[in-house]
Each structure stands twice: as C-alpha cells, then as structure tokens.
mmCIF file of C-alpha atoms in Angstrom:
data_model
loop_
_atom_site.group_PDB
_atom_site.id
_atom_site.type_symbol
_atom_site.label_atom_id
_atom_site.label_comp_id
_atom_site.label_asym_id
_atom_site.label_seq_id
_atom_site.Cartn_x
_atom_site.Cartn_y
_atom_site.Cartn_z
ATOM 1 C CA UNK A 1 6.879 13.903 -21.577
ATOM 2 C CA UNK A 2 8.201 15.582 -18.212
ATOM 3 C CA UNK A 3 4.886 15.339 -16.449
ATOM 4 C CA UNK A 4 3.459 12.172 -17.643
ATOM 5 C CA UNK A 5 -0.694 12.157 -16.697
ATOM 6 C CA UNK A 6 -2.322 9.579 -14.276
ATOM 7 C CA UNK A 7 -3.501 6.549 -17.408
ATOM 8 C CA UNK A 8 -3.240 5.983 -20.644
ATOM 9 C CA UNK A 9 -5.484 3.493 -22.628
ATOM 10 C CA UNK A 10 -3.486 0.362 -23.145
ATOM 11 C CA UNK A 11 -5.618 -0.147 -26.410
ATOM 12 C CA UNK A 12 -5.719 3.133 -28.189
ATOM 13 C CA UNK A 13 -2.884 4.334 -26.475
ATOM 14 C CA UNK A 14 -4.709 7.975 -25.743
ATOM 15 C CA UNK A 15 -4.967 9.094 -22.028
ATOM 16 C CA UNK A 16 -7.703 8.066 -19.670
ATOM 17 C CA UNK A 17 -6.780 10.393 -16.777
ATOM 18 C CA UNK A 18 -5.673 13.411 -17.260
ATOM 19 C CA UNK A 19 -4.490 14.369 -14.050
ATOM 20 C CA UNK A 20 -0.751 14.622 -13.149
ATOM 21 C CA UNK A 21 -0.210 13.267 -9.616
ATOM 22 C CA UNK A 22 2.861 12.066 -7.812
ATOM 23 C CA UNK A 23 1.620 8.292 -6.787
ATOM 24 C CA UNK A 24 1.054 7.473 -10.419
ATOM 25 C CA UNK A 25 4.418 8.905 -11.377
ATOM 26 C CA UNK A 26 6.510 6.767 -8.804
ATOM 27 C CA UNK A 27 4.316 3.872 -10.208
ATOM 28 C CA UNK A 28 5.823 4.901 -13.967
ATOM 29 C CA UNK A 29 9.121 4.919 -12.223
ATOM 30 C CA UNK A 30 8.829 1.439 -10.697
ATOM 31 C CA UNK A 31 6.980 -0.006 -13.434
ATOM 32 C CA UNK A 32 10.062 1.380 -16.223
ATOM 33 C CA UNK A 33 12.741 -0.220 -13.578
ATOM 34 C CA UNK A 34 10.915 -3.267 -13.758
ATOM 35 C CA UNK A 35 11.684 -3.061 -17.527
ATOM 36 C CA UNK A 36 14.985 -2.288 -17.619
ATOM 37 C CA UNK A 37 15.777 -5.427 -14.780
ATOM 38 C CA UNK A 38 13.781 -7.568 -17.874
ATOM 39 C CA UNK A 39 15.693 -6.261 -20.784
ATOM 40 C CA UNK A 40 18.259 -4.485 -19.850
ATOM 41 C CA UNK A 41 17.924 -1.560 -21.962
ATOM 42 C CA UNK A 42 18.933 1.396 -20.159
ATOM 43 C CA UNK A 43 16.468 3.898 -21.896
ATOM 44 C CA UNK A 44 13.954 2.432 -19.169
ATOM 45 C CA UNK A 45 16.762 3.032 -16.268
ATOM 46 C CA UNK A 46 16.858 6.872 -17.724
ATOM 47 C CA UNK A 47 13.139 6.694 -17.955
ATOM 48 C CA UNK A 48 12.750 5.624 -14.279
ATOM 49 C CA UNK A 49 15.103 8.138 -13.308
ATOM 50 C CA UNK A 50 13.210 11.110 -15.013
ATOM 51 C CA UNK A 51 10.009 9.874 -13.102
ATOM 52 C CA UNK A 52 12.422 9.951 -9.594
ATOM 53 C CA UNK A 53 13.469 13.364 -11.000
ATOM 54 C CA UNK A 54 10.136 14.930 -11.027
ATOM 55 C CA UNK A 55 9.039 13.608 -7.677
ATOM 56 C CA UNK A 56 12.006 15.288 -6.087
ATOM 57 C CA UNK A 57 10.926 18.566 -7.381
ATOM 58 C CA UNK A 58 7.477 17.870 -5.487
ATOM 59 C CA UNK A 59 9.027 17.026 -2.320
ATOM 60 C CA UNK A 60 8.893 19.928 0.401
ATOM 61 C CA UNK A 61 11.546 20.872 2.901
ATOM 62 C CA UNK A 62 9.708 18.666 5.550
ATOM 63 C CA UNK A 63 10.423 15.632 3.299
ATOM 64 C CA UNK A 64 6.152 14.838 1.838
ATOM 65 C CA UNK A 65 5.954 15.030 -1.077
ATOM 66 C CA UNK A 66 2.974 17.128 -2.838
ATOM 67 C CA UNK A 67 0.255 15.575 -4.204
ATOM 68 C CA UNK A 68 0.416 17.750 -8.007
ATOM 69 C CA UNK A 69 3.161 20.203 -9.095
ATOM 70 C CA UNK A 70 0.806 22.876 -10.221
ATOM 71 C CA UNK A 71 0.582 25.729 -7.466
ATOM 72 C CA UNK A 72 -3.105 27.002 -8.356
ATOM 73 C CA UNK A 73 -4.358 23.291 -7.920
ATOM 74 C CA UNK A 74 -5.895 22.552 -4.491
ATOM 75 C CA UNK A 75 -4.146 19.283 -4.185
ATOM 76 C CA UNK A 76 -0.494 21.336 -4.617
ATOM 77 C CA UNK A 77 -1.302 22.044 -0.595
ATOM 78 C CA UNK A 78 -2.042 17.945 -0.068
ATOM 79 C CA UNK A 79 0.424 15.197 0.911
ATOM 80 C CA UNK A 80 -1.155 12.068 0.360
ATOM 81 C CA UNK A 81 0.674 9.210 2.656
ATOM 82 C CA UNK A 82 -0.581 6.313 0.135
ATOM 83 C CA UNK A 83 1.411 8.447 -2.913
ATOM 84 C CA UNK A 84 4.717 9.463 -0.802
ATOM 85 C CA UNK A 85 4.485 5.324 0.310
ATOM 86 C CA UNK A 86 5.003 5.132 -3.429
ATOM 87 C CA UNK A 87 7.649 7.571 -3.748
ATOM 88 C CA UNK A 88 9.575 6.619 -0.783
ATOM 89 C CA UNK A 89 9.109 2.537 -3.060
ATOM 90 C CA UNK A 90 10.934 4.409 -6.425
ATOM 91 C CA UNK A 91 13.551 6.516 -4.259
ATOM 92 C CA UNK A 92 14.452 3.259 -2.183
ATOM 93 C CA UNK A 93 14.747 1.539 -5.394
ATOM 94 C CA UNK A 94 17.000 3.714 -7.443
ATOM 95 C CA UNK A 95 19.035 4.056 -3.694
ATOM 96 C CA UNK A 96 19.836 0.339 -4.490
ATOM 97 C CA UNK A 97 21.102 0.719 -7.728
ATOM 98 C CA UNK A 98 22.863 3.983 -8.302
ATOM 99 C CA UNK A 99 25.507 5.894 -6.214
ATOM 100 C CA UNK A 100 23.581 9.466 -6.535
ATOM 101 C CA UNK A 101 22.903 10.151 -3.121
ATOM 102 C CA UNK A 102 19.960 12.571 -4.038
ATOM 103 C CA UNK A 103 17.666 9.041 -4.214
ATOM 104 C CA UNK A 104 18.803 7.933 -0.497
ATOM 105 C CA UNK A 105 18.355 11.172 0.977
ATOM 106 C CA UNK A 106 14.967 12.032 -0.425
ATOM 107 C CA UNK A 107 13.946 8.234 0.761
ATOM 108 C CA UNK A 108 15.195 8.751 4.317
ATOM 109 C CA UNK A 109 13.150 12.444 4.423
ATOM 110 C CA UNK A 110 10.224 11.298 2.814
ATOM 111 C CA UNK A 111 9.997 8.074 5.566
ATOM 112 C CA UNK A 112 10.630 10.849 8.389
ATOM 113 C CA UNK A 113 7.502 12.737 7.326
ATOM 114 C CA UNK A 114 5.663 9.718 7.607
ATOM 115 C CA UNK A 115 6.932 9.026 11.347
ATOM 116 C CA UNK A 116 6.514 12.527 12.671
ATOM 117 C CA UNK A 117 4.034 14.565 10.710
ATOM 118 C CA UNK A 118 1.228 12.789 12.443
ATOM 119 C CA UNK A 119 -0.658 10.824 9.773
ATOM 120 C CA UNK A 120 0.719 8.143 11.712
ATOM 121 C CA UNK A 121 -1.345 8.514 15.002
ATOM 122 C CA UNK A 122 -0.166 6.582 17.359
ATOM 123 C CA UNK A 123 -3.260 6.250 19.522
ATOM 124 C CA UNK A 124 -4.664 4.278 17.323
ATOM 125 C CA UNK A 125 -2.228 2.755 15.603
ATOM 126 C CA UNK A 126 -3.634 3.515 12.079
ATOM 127 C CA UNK A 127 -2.037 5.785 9.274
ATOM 128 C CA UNK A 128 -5.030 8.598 8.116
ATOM 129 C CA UNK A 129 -5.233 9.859 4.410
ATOM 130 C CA UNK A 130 -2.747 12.139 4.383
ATOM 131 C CA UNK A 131 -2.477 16.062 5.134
ATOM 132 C CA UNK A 132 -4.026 19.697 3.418
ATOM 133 C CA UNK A 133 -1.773 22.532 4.184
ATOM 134 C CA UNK A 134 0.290 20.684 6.712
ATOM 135 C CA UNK A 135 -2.672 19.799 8.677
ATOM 136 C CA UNK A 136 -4.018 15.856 9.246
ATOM 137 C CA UNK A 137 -6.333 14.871 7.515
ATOM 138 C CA UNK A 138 -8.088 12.515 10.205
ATOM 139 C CA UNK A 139 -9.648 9.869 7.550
ATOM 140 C CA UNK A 140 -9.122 6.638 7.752
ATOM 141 C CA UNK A 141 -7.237 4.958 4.701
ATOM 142 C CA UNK A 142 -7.215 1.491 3.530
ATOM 143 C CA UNK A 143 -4.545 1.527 0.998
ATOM 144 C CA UNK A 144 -1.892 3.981 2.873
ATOM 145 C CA UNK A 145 -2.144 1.129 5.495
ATOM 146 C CA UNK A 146 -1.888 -1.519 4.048
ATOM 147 C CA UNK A 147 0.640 -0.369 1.742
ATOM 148 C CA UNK A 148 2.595 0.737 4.407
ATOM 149 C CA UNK A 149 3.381 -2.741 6.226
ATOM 150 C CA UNK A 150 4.014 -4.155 1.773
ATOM 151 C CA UNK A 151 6.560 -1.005 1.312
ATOM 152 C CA UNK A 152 8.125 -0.627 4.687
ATOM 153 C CA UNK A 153 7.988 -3.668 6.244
ATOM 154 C CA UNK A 154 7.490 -4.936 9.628
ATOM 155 C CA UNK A 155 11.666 -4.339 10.044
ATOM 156 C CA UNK A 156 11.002 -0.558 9.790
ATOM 157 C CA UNK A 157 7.560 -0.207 11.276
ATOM 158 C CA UNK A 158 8.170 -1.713 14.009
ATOM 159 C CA UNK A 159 11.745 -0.249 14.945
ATOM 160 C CA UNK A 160 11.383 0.810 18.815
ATOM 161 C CA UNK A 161 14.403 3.522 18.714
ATOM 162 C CA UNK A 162 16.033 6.030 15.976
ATOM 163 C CA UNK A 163 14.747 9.076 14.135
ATOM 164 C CA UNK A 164 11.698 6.902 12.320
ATOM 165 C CA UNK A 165 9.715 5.731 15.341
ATOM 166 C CA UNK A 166 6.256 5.034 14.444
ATOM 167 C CA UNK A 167 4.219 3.013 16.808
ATOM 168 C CA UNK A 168 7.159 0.377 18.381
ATOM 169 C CA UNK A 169 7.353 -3.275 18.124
ATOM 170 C CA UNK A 170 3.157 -3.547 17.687
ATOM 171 C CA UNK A 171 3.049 -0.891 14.862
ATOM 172 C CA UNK A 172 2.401 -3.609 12.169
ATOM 173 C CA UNK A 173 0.137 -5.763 14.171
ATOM 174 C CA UNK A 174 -1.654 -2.615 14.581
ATOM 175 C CA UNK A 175 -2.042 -1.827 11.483
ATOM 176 C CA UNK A 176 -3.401 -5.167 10.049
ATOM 177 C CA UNK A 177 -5.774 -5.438 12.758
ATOM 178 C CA UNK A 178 -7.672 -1.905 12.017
ATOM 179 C CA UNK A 179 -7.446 -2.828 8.539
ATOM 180 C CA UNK A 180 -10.684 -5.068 9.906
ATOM 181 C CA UNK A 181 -13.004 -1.743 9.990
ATOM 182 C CA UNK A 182 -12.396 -1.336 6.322
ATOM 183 C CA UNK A 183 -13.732 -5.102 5.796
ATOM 184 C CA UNK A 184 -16.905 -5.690 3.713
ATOM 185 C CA UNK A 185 -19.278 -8.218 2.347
ATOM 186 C CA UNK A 186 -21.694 -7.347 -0.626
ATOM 187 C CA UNK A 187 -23.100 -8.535 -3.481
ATOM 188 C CA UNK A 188 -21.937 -7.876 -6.453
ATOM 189 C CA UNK A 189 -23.788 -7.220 -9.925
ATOM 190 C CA UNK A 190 -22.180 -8.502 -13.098
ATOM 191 C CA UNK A 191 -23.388 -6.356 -16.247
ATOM 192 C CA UNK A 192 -24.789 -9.389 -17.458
ATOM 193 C CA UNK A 193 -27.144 -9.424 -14.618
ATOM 194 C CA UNK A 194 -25.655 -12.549 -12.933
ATOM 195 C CA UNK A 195 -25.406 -11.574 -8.868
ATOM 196 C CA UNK A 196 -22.703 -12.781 -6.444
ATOM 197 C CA UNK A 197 -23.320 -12.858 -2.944
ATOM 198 C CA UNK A 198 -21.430 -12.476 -0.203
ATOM 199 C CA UNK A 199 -18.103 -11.122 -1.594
ATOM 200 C CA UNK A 200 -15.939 -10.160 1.297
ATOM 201 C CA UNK A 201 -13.302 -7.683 0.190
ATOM 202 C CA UNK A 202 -11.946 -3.434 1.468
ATOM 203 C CA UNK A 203 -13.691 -0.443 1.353
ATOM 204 C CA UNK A 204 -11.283 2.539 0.912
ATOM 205 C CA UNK A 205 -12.030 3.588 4.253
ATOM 206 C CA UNK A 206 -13.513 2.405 7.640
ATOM 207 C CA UNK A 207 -17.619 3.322 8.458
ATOM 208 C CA UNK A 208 -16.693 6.779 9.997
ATOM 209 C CA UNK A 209 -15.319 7.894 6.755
ATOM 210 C CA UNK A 210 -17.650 6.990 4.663
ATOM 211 C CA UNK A 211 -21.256 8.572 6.020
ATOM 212 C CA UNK A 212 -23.922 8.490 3.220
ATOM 213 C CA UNK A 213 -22.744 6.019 1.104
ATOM 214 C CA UNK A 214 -22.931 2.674 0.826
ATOM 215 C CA UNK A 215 -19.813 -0.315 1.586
ATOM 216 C CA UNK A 216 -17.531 -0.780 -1.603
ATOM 217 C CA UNK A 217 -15.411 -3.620 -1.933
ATOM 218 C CA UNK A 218 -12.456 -2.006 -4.443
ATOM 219 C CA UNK A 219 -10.404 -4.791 -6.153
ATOM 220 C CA UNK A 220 -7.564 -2.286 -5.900
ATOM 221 C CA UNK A 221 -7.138 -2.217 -1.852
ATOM 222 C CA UNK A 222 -8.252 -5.530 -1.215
ATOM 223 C CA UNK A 223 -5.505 -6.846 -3.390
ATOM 224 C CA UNK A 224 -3.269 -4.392 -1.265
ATOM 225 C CA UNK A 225 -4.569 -5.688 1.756
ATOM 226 C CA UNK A 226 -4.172 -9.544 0.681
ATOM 227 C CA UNK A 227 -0.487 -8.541 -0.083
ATOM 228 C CA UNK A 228 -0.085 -7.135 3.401
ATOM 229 C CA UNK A 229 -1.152 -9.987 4.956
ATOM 230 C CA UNK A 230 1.102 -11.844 2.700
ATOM 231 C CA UNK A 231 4.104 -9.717 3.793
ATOM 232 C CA UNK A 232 3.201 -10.192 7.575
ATOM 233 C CA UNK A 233 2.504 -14.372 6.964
ATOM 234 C CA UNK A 234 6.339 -14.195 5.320
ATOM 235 C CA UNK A 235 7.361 -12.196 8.599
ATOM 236 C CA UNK A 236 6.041 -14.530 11.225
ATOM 237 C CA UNK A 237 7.752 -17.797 9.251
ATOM 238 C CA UNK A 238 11.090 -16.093 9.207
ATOM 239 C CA UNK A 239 10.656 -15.702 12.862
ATOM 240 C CA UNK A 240 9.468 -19.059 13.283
ATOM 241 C CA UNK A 241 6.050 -17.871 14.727
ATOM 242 C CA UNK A 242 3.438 -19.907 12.471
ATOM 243 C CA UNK A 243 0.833 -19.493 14.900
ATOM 244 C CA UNK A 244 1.343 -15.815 13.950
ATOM 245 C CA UNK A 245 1.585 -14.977 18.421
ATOM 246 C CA UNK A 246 4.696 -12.812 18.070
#
C-alpha cells in the first residue's frame, strides 16, 4: 500500500489506527531498513525506500514536512517537529546507504526548517510542538525534545556557526534541563487493582500545556527521554567529562 495507516494489530493483523501520518511512515521506513540490515533481502530496502518516497511528496518548499497528505484534512496545514525529527532519522539513513541525492537533500532541508522556522525558540532553549499554517505552535513538547538531542545529536545541536544554528554550544544542555518541567510522579493503577506509588516518569508536555487535566506519565516519552539522557551520558564520556560539567 502507498499510504500505509498509523498501526496495525500485530495479532490479527487488521489496522488499529487508521490515520495516515508522516511520523509513523518514517518509522515503517526505519523499521523495514532495520530488516533488510538483518536479512538482507532487498524487498525491505525497496520497502524503506517507498516509505522515504512518500515523505518527500509531503515535504514543502521550506523543507517541514506535512503532518497528512490529504489537502481537506486540518493537519495537511501542520508540521509536527517530533514527525519531521523522524523523517529527517529515515532521509539521513537512506543518505548513508544509497547515492540518490534526493535522500541528502531532503535531510539537509528538513534539519533547516527545524533551525529557522522557530519551533526552536531560542529564548528558552526548548523545541515547541510544531507549526499550523506556518505559524508556531507555542506548546511545549516532550518527545520533539527529547528526540531531538537521540536523532541529532549534541554534534549538530550544538554547532555555534553554519546554516543550522540552533541554540550554540548549550543547545543540548538546554534541552535536557527543560525536559525537567515535563517530569512527573503518580500512582499508577494496574487493572487488577494493585496500586504503585510514586512512579516518576514524562508527561507529553510541561504544566502550562496541559491546564485541566491531570499529570500523565506516558511510557512512550519517558523511554525517549531515558534515551536522551543516554545519548548525552555517551557524549560527556567521549569528551572525558564524567562529572557531566562540560
């Protein structure tokens, strides 16, 4: 299928989400290359490459990527900075292992909407959600920061000259330290009634952009948060700075 949905079922094989969006398409992409590296088969490599395809046909002349290819859908006019993260991941991938020079190109635009569209603001060092019709949308989001220091690295984040300048040298220390307002602790309700206290994990947001609900601790972001932290502990050894001061 050209325009493969969000989920599928992994045990009756039907689809769980309906919804065709660009993040989960990269994720097909990098998930098939991951397949073809394990078995060499190169239907996965051509699989990959279809998923790569389709998320070039989403990206706009400013280098984001929309959110859905359908035109009458509202999220058509969104860029999501946690989904183009993604797609920068599958184009930066292929860029390794191919010699088309569509996959470079559309990773080098799609990182230079991310540096100067603004849903990096650099006042406060944090990425927001993403942007509707070109405009910021100023929300707070967990999982576009954190997986921006996993995808891009402190190397890239943290560059203090070129056409990609985010924040300078502090961008990624930044980052990880306002991924603190997203932190959490609740207790947690097992459908057999048994209750956990105290489980400290990431909300998708920080307080501000969640008024009216209550905290959530999603397994999803605080697993991307752990591997952030595990990208910037890996950083700091290279560099020799265990105490994590540089």
């Amino acid at each position: 299928n050209r325009n493969l949905p969000n989920s599928f079922n992994y045990r009756s094989g039907l689809c769980d989400d309906p919804v065709i969006s660009a993040g989960p398409n990269a994720y097909w992409g990098i998930s098939f290359l991951r397949e073809y590296w394990f078995t060499s088969d190169k239907k996965w490599f051509e699989a990959a490459k279809e998923r790569a395809n389709f998320l070039l046909e989403l990206q706009d002349t400013d280098g984001g990527i929309r959110k859905n290819p359908f035109k009458g859908a509202s999220e058509y006019r969104a860029k999501s900075v946690e989904e183009i993260l993604s797609a920068y991941a599958l184009f930066n991938l292929l860029s390794r292992i191919t010699e088309d020079e569509k996959y470079p190109m559309a990773r080098d635009a799609a990182l230079k909407w991310l540096a100067t569209s603004g849903v990096y603001d650099k006042k406060t060092g944090n990425f927001m959600v993403g942007t509707y019709e070109d405009k910021v949308t100023p929300i707070y989001s967990t999982d576009a920061n954190a997986l921006a220091v996993v995808i891009l690295g402190p190397k890239i984040l943290n560059a203090a000259e070129g056409d990609c300048v985010f924040g300078g040298p502090a961008t990624t220390q930044k980052i990880i330290e306002g991924l603190e307002a997203a932190r959490v602790t609740i207790d947690y309700k097992h459908p057999n009634g048994a209750v956990v206290k105290d489980i400290i994990g990431f909300d998708f947001t920080d307080s501000a952009g969640r008024p009216g609900r209550k905290e959530t601790a999603s397994p999803e972001f605080t697993a991307q948060v752990a591997l952030a932290y595990l990208v910037m502990a890996e950083d700091a050894k290279n560099k020799g700075d265990l105490d994590g001061d540089g």
